[in-house]
Coordinates of C-alpha atoms in Angstrom, one line a residue:
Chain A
X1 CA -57.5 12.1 -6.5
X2 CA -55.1 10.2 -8.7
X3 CA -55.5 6.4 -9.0
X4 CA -52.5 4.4 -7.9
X5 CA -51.4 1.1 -9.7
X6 CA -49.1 -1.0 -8.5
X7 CA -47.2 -3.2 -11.2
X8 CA -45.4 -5.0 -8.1
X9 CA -45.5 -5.5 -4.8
X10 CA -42.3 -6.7 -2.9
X11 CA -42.4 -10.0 -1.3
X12 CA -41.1 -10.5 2.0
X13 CA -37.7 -11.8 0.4
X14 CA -37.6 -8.7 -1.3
X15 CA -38.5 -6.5 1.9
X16 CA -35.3 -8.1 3.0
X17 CA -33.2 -6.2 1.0
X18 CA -29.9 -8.6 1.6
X19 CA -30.7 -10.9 -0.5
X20 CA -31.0 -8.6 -3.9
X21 CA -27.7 -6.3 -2.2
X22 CA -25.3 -9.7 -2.3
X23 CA -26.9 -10.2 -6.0
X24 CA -25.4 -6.6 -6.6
X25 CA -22.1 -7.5 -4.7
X26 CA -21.8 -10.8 -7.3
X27 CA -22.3 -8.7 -10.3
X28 CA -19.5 -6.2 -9.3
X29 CA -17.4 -9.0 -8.0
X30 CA -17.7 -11.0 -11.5
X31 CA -16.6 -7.4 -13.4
X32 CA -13.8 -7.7 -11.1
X33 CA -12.4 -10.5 -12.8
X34 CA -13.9 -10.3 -16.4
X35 CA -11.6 -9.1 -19.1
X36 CA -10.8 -5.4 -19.4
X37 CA -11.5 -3.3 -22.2
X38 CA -9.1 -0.5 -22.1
X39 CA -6.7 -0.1 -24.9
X40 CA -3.3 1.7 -23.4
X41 CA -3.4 3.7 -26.8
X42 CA 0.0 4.4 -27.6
X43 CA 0.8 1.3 -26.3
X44 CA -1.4 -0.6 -28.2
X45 CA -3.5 0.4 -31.1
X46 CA -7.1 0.1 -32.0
X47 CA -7.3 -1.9 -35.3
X48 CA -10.3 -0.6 -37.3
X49 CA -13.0 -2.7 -38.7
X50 CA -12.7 -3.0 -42.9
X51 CA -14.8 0.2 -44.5
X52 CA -13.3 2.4 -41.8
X53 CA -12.9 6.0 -43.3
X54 CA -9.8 7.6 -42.5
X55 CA -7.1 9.3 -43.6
X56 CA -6.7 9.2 -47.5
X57 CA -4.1 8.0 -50.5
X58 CA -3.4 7.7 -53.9
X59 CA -3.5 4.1 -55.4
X60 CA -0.1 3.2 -58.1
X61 CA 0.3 0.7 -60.4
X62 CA 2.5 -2.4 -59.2
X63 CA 5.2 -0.9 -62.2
X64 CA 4.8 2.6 -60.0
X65 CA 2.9 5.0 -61.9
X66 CA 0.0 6.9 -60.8
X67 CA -3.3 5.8 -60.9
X68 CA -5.2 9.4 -61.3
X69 CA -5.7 10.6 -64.5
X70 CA -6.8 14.1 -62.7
X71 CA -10.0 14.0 -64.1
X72 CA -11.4 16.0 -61.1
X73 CA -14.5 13.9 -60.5
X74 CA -13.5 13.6 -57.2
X75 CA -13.2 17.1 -56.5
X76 CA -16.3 17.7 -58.0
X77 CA -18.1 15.2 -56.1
X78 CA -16.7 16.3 -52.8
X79 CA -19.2 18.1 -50.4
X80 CA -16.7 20.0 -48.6
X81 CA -14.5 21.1 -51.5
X82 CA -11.3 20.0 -50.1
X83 CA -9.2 18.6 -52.8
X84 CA -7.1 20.8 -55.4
X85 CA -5.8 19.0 -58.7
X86 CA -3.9 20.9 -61.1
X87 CA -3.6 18.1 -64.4
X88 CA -0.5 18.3 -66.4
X89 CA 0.9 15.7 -69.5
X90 CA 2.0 12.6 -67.9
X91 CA 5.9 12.2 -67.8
X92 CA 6.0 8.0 -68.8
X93 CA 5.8 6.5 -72.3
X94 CA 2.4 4.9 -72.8
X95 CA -0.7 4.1 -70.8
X96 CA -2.4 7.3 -69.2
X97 CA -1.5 10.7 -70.6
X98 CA -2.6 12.9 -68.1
X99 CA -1.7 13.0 -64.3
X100 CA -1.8 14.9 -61.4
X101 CA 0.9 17.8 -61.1
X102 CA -0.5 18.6 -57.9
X103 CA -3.2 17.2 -55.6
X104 CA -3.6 18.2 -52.7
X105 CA -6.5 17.7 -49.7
X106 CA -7.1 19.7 -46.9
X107 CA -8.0 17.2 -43.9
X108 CA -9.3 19.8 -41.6
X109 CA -11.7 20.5 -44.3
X110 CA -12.8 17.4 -45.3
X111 CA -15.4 15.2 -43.4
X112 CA -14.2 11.9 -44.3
X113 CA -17.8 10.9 -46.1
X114 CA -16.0 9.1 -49.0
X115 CA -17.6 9.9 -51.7
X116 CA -14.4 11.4 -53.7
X117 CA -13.5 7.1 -53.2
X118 CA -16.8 6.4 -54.7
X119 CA -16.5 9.5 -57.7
X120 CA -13.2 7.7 -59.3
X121 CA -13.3 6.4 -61.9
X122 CA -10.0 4.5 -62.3
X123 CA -9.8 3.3 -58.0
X124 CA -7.0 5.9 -57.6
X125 CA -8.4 7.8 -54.7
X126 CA -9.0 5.7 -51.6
X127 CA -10.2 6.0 -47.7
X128 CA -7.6 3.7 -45.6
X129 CA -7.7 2.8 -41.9
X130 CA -5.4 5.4 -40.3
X131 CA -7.2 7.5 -37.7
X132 CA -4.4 9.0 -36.0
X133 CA -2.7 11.9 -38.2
X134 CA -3.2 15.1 -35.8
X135 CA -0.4 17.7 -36.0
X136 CA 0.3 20.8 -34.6
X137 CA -0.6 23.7 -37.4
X138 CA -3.2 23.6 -40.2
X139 CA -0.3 24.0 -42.9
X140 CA 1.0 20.1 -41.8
X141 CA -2.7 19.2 -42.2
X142 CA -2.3 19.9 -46.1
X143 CA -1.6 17.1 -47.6
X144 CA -0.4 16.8 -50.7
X145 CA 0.5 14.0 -53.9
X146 CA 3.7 12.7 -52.7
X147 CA 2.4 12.6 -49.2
X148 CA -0.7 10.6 -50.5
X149 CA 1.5 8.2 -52.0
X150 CA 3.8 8.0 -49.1
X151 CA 0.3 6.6 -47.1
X152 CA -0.2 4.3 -50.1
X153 CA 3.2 2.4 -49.4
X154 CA 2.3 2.7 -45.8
X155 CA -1.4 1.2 -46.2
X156 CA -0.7 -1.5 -49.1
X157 CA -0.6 -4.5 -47.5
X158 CA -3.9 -3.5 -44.8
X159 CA -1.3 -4.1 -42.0
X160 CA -0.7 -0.6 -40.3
X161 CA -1.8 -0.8 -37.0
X162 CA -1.8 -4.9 -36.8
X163 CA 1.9 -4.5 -37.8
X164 CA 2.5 -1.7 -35.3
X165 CA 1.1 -4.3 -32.8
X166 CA 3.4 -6.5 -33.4
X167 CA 6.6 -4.1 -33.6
X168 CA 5.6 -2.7 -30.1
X169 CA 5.4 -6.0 -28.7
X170 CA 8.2 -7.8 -29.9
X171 CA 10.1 -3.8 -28.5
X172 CA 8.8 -4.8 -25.1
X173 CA 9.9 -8.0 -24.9
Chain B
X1 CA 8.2 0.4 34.6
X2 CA 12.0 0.3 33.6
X3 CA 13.6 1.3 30.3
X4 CA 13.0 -1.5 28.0
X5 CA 9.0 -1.5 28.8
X6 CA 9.5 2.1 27.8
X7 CA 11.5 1.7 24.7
X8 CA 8.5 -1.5 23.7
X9 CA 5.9 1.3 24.1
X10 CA 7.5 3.1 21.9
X11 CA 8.7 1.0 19.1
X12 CA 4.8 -0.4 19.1
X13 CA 3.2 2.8 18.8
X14 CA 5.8 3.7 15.7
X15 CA 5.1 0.5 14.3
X16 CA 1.2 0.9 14.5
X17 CA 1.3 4.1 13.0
X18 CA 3.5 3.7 10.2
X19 CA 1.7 0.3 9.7
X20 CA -1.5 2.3 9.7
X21 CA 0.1 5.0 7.7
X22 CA 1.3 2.4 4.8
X23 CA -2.6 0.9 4.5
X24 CA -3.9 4.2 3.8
X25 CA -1.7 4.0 1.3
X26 CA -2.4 1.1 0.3
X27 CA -5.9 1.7 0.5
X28 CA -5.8 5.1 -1.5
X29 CA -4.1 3.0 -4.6
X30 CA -6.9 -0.2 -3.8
X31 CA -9.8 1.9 -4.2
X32 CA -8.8 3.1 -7.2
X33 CA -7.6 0.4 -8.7
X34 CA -10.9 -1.9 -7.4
X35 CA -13.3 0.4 -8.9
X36 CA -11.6 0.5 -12.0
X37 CA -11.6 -3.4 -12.4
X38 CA -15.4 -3.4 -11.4
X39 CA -15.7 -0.7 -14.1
X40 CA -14.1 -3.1 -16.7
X41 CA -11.2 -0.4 -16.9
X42 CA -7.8 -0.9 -15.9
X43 CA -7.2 1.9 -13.2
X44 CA -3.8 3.5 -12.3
X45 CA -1.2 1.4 -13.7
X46 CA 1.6 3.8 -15.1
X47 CA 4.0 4.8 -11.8
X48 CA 6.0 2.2 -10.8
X49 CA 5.1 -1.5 -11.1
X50 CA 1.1 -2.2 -11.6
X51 CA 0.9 1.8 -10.7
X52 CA 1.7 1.0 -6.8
X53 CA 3.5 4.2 -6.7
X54 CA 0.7 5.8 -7.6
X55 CA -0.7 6.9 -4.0
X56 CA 2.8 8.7 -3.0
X57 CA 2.9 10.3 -6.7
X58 CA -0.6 12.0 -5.5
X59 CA 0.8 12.5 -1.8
X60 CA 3.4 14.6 -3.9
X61 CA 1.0 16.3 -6.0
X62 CA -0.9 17.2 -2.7
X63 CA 2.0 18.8 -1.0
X64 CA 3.2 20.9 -4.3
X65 CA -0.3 22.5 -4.1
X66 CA -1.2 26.1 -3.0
X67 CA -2.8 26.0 0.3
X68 CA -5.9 28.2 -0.5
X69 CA -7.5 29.7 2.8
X70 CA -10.5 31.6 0.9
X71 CA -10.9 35.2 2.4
X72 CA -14.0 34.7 4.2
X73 CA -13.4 31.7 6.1
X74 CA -13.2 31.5 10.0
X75 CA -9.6 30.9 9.7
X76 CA -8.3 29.5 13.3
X77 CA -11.5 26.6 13.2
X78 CA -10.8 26.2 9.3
X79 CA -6.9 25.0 9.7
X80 CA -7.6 22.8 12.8
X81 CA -10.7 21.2 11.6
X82 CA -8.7 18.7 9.1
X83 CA -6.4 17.8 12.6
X84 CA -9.3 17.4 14.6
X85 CA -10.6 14.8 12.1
X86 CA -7.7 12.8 11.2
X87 CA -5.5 12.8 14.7
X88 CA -9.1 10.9 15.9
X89 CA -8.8 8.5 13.0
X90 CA -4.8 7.5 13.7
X91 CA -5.6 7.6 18.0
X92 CA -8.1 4.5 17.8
X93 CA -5.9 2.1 16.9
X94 CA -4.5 2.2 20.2
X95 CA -6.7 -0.1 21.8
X96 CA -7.0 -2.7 19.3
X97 CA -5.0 -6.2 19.9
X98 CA -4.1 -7.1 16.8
X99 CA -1.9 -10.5 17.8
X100 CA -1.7 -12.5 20.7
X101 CA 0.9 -11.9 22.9
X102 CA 4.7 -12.4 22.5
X103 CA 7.6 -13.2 24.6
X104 CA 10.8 -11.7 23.4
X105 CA 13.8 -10.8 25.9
X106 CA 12.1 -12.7 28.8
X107 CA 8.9 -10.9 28.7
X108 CA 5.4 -11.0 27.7
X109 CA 4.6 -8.1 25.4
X110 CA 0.6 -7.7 24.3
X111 CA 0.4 -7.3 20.8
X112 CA -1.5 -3.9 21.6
X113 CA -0.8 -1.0 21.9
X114 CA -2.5 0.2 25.4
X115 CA -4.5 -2.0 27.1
X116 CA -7.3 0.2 28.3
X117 CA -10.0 -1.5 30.1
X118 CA -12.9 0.8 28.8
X119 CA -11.2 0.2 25.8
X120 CA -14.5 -0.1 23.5
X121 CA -15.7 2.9 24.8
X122 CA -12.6 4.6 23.6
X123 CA -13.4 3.9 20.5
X124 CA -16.8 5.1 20.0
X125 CA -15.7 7.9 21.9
X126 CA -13.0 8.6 19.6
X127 CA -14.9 8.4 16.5
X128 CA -17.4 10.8 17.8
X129 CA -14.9 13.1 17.9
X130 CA -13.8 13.0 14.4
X131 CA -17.6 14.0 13.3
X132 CA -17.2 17.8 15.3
X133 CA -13.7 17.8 12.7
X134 CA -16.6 17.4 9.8
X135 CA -18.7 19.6 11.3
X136 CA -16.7 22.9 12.0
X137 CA -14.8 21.9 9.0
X138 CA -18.3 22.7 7.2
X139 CA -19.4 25.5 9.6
X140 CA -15.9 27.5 9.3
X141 CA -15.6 27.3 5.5
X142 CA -18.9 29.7 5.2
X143 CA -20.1 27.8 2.4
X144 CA -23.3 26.5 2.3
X145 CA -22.5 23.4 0.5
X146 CA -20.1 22.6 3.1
X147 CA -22.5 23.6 6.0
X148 CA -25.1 21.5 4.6
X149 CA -22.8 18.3 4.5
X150 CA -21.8 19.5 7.8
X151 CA -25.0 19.4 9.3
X152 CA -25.9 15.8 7.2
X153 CA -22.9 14.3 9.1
X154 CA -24.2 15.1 12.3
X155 CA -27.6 14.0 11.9
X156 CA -26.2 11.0 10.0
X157 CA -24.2 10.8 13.3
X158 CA -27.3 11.4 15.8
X159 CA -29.4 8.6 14.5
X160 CA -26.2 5.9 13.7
X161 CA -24.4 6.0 16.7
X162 CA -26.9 4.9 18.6
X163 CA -27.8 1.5 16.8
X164 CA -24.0 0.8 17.2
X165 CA -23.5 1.7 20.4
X166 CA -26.3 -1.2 21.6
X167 CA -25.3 -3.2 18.8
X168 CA -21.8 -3.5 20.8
X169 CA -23.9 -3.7 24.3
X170 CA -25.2 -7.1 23.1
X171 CA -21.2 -7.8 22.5
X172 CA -20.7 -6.6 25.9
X173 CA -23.1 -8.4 27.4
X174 CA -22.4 -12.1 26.1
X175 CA -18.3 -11.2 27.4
X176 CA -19.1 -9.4 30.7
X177 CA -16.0 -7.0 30.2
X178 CA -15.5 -3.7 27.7
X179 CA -12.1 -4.7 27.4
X180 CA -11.2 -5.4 23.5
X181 CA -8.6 -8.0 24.5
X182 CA -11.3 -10.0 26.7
X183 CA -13.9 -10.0 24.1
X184 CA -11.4 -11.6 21.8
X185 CA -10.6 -13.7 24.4
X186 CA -14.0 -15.0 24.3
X187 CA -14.1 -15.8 20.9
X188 CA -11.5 -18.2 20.9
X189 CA -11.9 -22.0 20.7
X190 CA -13.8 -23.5 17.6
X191 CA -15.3 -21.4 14.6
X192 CA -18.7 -20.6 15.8
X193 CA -17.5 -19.0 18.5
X194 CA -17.0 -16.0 17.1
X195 CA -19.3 -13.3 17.9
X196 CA -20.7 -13.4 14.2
X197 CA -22.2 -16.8 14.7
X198 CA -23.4 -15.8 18.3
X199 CA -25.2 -12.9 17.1
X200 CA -25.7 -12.4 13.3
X201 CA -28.0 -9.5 13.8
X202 CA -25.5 -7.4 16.1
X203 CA -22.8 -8.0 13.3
X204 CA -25.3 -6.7 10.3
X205 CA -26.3 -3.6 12.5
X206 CA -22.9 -2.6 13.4
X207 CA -21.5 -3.2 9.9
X208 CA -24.3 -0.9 8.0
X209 CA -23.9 1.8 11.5
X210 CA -19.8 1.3 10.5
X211 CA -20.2 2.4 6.9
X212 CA -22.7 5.6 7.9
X213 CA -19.7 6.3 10.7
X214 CA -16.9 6.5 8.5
X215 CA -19.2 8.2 5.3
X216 CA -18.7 5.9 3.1
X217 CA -21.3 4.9 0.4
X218 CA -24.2 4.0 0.4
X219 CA -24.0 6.7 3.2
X220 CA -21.8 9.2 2.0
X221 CA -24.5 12.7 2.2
X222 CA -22.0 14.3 4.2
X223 CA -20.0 14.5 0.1
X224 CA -22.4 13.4 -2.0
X225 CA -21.0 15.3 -4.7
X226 CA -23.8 15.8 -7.0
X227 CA -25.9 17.3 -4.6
X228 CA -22.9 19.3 -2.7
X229 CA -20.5 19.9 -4.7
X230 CA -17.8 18.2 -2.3
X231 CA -19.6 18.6 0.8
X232 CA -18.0 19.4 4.2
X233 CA -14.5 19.6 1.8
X234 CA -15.4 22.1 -1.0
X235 CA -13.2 24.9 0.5
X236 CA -10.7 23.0 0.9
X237 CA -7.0 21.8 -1.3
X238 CA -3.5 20.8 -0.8
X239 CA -2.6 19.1 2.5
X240 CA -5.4 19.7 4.3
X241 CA -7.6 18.1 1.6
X242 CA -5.5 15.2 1.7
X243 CA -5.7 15.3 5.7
X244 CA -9.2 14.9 5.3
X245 CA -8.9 12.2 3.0
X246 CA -6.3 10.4 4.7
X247 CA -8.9 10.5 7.7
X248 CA -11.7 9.0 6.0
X249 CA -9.3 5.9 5.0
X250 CA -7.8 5.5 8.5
X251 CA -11.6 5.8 9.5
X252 CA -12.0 2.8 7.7
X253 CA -9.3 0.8 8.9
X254 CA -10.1 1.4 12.1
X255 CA -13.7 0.1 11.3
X256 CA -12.3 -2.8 9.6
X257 CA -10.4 -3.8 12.8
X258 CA -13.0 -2.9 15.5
X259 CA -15.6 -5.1 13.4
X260 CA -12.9 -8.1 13.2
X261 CA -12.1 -7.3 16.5
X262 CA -16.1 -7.0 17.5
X263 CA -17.3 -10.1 15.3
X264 CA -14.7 -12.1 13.5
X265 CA -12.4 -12.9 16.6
X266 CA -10.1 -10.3 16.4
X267 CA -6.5 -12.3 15.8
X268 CA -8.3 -15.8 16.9
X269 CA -7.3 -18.9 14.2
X270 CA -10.5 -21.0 14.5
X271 CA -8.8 -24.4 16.0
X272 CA -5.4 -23.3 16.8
X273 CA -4.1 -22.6 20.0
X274 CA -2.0 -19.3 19.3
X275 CA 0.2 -19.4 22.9
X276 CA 1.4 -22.7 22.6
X277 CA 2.9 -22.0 19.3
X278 CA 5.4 -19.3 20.9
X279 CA 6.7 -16.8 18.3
X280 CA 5.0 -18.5 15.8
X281 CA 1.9 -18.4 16.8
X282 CA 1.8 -14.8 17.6
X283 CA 3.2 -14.0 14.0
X284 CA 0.0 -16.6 12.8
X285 CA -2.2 -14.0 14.4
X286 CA -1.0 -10.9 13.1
X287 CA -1.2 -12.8 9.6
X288 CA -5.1 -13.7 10.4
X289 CA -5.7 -10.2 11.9
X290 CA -4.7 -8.9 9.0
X291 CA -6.1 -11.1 6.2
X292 CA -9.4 -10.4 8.0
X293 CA -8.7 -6.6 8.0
X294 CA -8.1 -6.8 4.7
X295 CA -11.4 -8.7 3.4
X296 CA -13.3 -5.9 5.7
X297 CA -11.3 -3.2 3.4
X298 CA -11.8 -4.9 0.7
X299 CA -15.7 -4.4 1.3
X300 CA -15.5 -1.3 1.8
X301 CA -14.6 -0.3 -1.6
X302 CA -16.3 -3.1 -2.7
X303 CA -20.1 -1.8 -1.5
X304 CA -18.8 1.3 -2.9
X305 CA -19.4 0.8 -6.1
X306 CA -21.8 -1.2 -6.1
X307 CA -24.6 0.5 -4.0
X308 CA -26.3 3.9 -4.8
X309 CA -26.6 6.6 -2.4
X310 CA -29.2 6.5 0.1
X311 CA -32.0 9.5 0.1
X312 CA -31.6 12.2 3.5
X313 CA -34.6 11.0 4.5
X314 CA -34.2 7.2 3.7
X315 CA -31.1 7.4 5.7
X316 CA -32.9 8.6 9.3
X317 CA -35.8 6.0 8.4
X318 CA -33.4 3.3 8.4
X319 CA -31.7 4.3 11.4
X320 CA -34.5 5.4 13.6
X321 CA -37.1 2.8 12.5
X322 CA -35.4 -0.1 11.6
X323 CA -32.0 -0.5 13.2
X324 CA -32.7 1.0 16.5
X325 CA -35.6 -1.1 17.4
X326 CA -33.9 -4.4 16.1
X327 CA -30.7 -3.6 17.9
X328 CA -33.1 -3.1 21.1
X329 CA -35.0 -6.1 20.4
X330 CA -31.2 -7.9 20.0
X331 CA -30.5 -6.6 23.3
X332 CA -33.7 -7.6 24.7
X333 CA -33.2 -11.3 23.7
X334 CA -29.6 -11.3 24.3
X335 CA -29.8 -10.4 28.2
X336 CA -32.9 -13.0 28.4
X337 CA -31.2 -15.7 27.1
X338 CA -28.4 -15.3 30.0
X339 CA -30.8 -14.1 32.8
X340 CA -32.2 -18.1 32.1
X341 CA -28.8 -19.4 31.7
X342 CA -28.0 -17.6 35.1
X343 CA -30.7 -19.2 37.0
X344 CA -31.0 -23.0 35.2

């Protein structure tokens, strides 16, 4: 024989039932009118909090030259071995002498943990906020040096999807 | 009857249909729409302004579908079970007044469509007939989900009916007639009139006995989907999926409008003397008829999602236990209160 314990026991008002189903129907009712939380996504955009790891870039100087020095740290330090450098002599007077000839990363490889960020030693490599790059075949999913730099100019000022917002918005109107 | 009562007839019961035809629309784009904005989501919103279009993009869908009749079905009972549910569904309406009357060309036209003087038992009887749709539709599909929520909608059936059926007697027997347009008769006059104020406890059997007689939640076993895949529906797509769903809204209208009728009135303005107002007054009822429709609709989807699904055996309990004896008991009092009116 197993020993029952009761933790409750219903009152009358609760035997009633009614009064707890019209507490159920004023819960529902007040989601009725509460603020939504769908995003219409290519409508409007989700804006990412700051530390979000997406896809990646290569940081310039404000005269335009290239930050890496292709030391391959990042490379190295990367878990899923998704970057390729090739070094060659830089091309500009002064400064660094050694650049990238060819870096490329392989986002379907990588896992977006950031430690390549974290490996550099001169801030050139860099996680930014953009979460939506899928394409159709896994050879427009290479990216390569020009196309990192193309995201720097796109990611510089921290705007892309606030600005985004605020083209589609002004489009609609 | 001469030409012009003929062509009224006729233009009422193409008015009531497509009226009834439009809320199922209506309702189909509501429900979703409801649900999503209790879910904090924002529900169909892409066709046509605020998604209203919605409910004919599906109709379209439904008709582009292949019509699947699985090999092993009992095919003449499988292709009329959908009509035998939803022809049911769009007759009830007949017998529900849902204005006062009008006068146009020099006559005095009931806003009704027949005026049939066992005219609440139509309706029950009607509705019972759309359960044997359910039924072969779940016998004929040789399934044995769809059997089992064949056989749940008529034991759901069994022990519901019965606690509306004297839930209405007590109706019946506070205005001595089973005509629809008499018992709205005697509601009108001053709010608490109504039959809701006169008897609270008729109203909250019938309403729970109205939601387990058109399967909605929180008695929908006849499809409760987890358990039955779709229930008395699995074997069945295109049209005659959408017959049955079309049924199970017009079901609900017709619930909405018998409990207004029942309960809240029918077309009655609390205060207001409809006749005297002429045209006027006549559109003012239509207007009330269907703002209370609409709150009734309105709860329907509302106690949708809100409430879980009851348990088989919870289900019976409730009917057999609970809402029979109390709609007795209601019955008991009712007829003792006017036995002692009678004599003092």
């Amino acid at each position: 024989m197993g020993i029952v314990t009761k933790s409750y026991e219903p009152t009358f008002w609760d035997k009633l039932y009614f009064p707890a189903l019209i507490k159920g129907l004023v819960v529902t009712l007040r989601y009725f009118f509460k603020r939504k939380v769908t995003i219409q996504y290519p409508d409007e955009k989700y804006v990412p909090p700051d530390g979000y790891r997406g896809l990646h870039r290569l940081n310039k100087y404000s005269d335009g030259r290239i930050r890496c020095v292709a030391c391959e740290m990042c490379s190295a330090a990367c878990p899923a071995d998704c970057i390729e450098i090739v070094p060659g002599p830089a091309p500009w007077e002064g400064g660094k002498e050694r650049y990238p000839v060819k870096f490329e990363i392989d986002l379907l490889t990588c896992i977006f943990c950031g430690f390549c960020e974290m490996a550099c030693p001169e801030e050139a490599i860099e996680l930014t906020e953009i979460y939506d790059f899928s394409d159709y075949s896994r050879d427009d999913l290479l990216i390569d040096r020009d196309g990192l730099l193309e995201v720097y100019e796109l990611t510089k000022n921290k705007n892309y999807y606030s600005r985004a917002k605020k083209n589609e918005g002004s489009e609609t109107q | 009857m001469d030409l012009l009562g003929y062509v009224i007839i006729i233009v009422k019961v193409l008015v009531v249909f497509a009226v009834t035809l439009l809320t199922v629309l209506g309702m189909v784009y509501a429900e979703r729409r409801v649900s999503a904005f209790m879910q904090g989501r924002l529900g169909p919103n892409r066709v046509g302004p605020k998604g209203l279009l919605q409910p004919i993009a599906d109709g379209i869908k439904f008709l582009m579908k292949e019509d699947i009749i699985p090999a092993s079905v009992d095919k003449p009972i499988f292709v009329l079970a959908p009509a035998i549910l939803l022809i049911p569904a769009l007759m009830t309406f007949a017998v529900i007044p849902f204005g006062s009357d009008i006068t146009l060309f020099g006559r005095n036209i009931p806003l009704q469509v027949a005026d049939v003087n066992v005219g609440i038992l139509y309706v029950l009887a009607l509705t019972s007939i759309g359960v044997y749709g359910i039924v072969l539709a779940g016998w004929s599909s040789n399934n044995k989900y769809s059997l089992l929520g064949g056989l749940r909608s008529s034991a759901q059936l069994i022990s519901y009916e019965l606690a509306m059926g004297l839930a209405v007697v007590s109706i019946i027997l506070l205005s001595g007639s089973l005509k629809l347009d008499d018992i709205v008769a005697d509601q009108q006059g001053h709010l608490f009139s109504w039959n809701l104020f006169k008897q609270p406890l008729a109203f909250i059997i019938f309403l729970i006995a109205v939601y387990a007689e058109t399967n909605r939640l929180p008695f929908d076993l006849s499809e409760a989907e987890q358990e039955l895949v779709g229930g008395y529906h699995t074997e069945y797509s295109s049209m005659k999926f959408a017959m049955f769903f079309m049924a199970e809204y017009a079901n609900m209208i017709t619930a909405a409008a018998l409990t207004v009728t029942l309960f809240f009135g029918g077309w009655d303005v609390p205060m207001v003397n409809e006749s005297s107002l002429g045209i006027w007054g006549a559109l003012l009822s239509v207007l009330s008829f269907s703002l209370k429709m609409g709150f009734f609709l309105f709860l329907f989807i509302w106690v949708r999602w809100t409430f879980p699904r009851f348990r088989y055996d919870q289900l019976m309990k409730i009917g057999w236990k609970v809402m029979l004896p109390l709609a007795l008991f209601n019955i008991f009092i009712t007829a003792g209160y006017l036995t002692i009116k009678a004599v003092v």
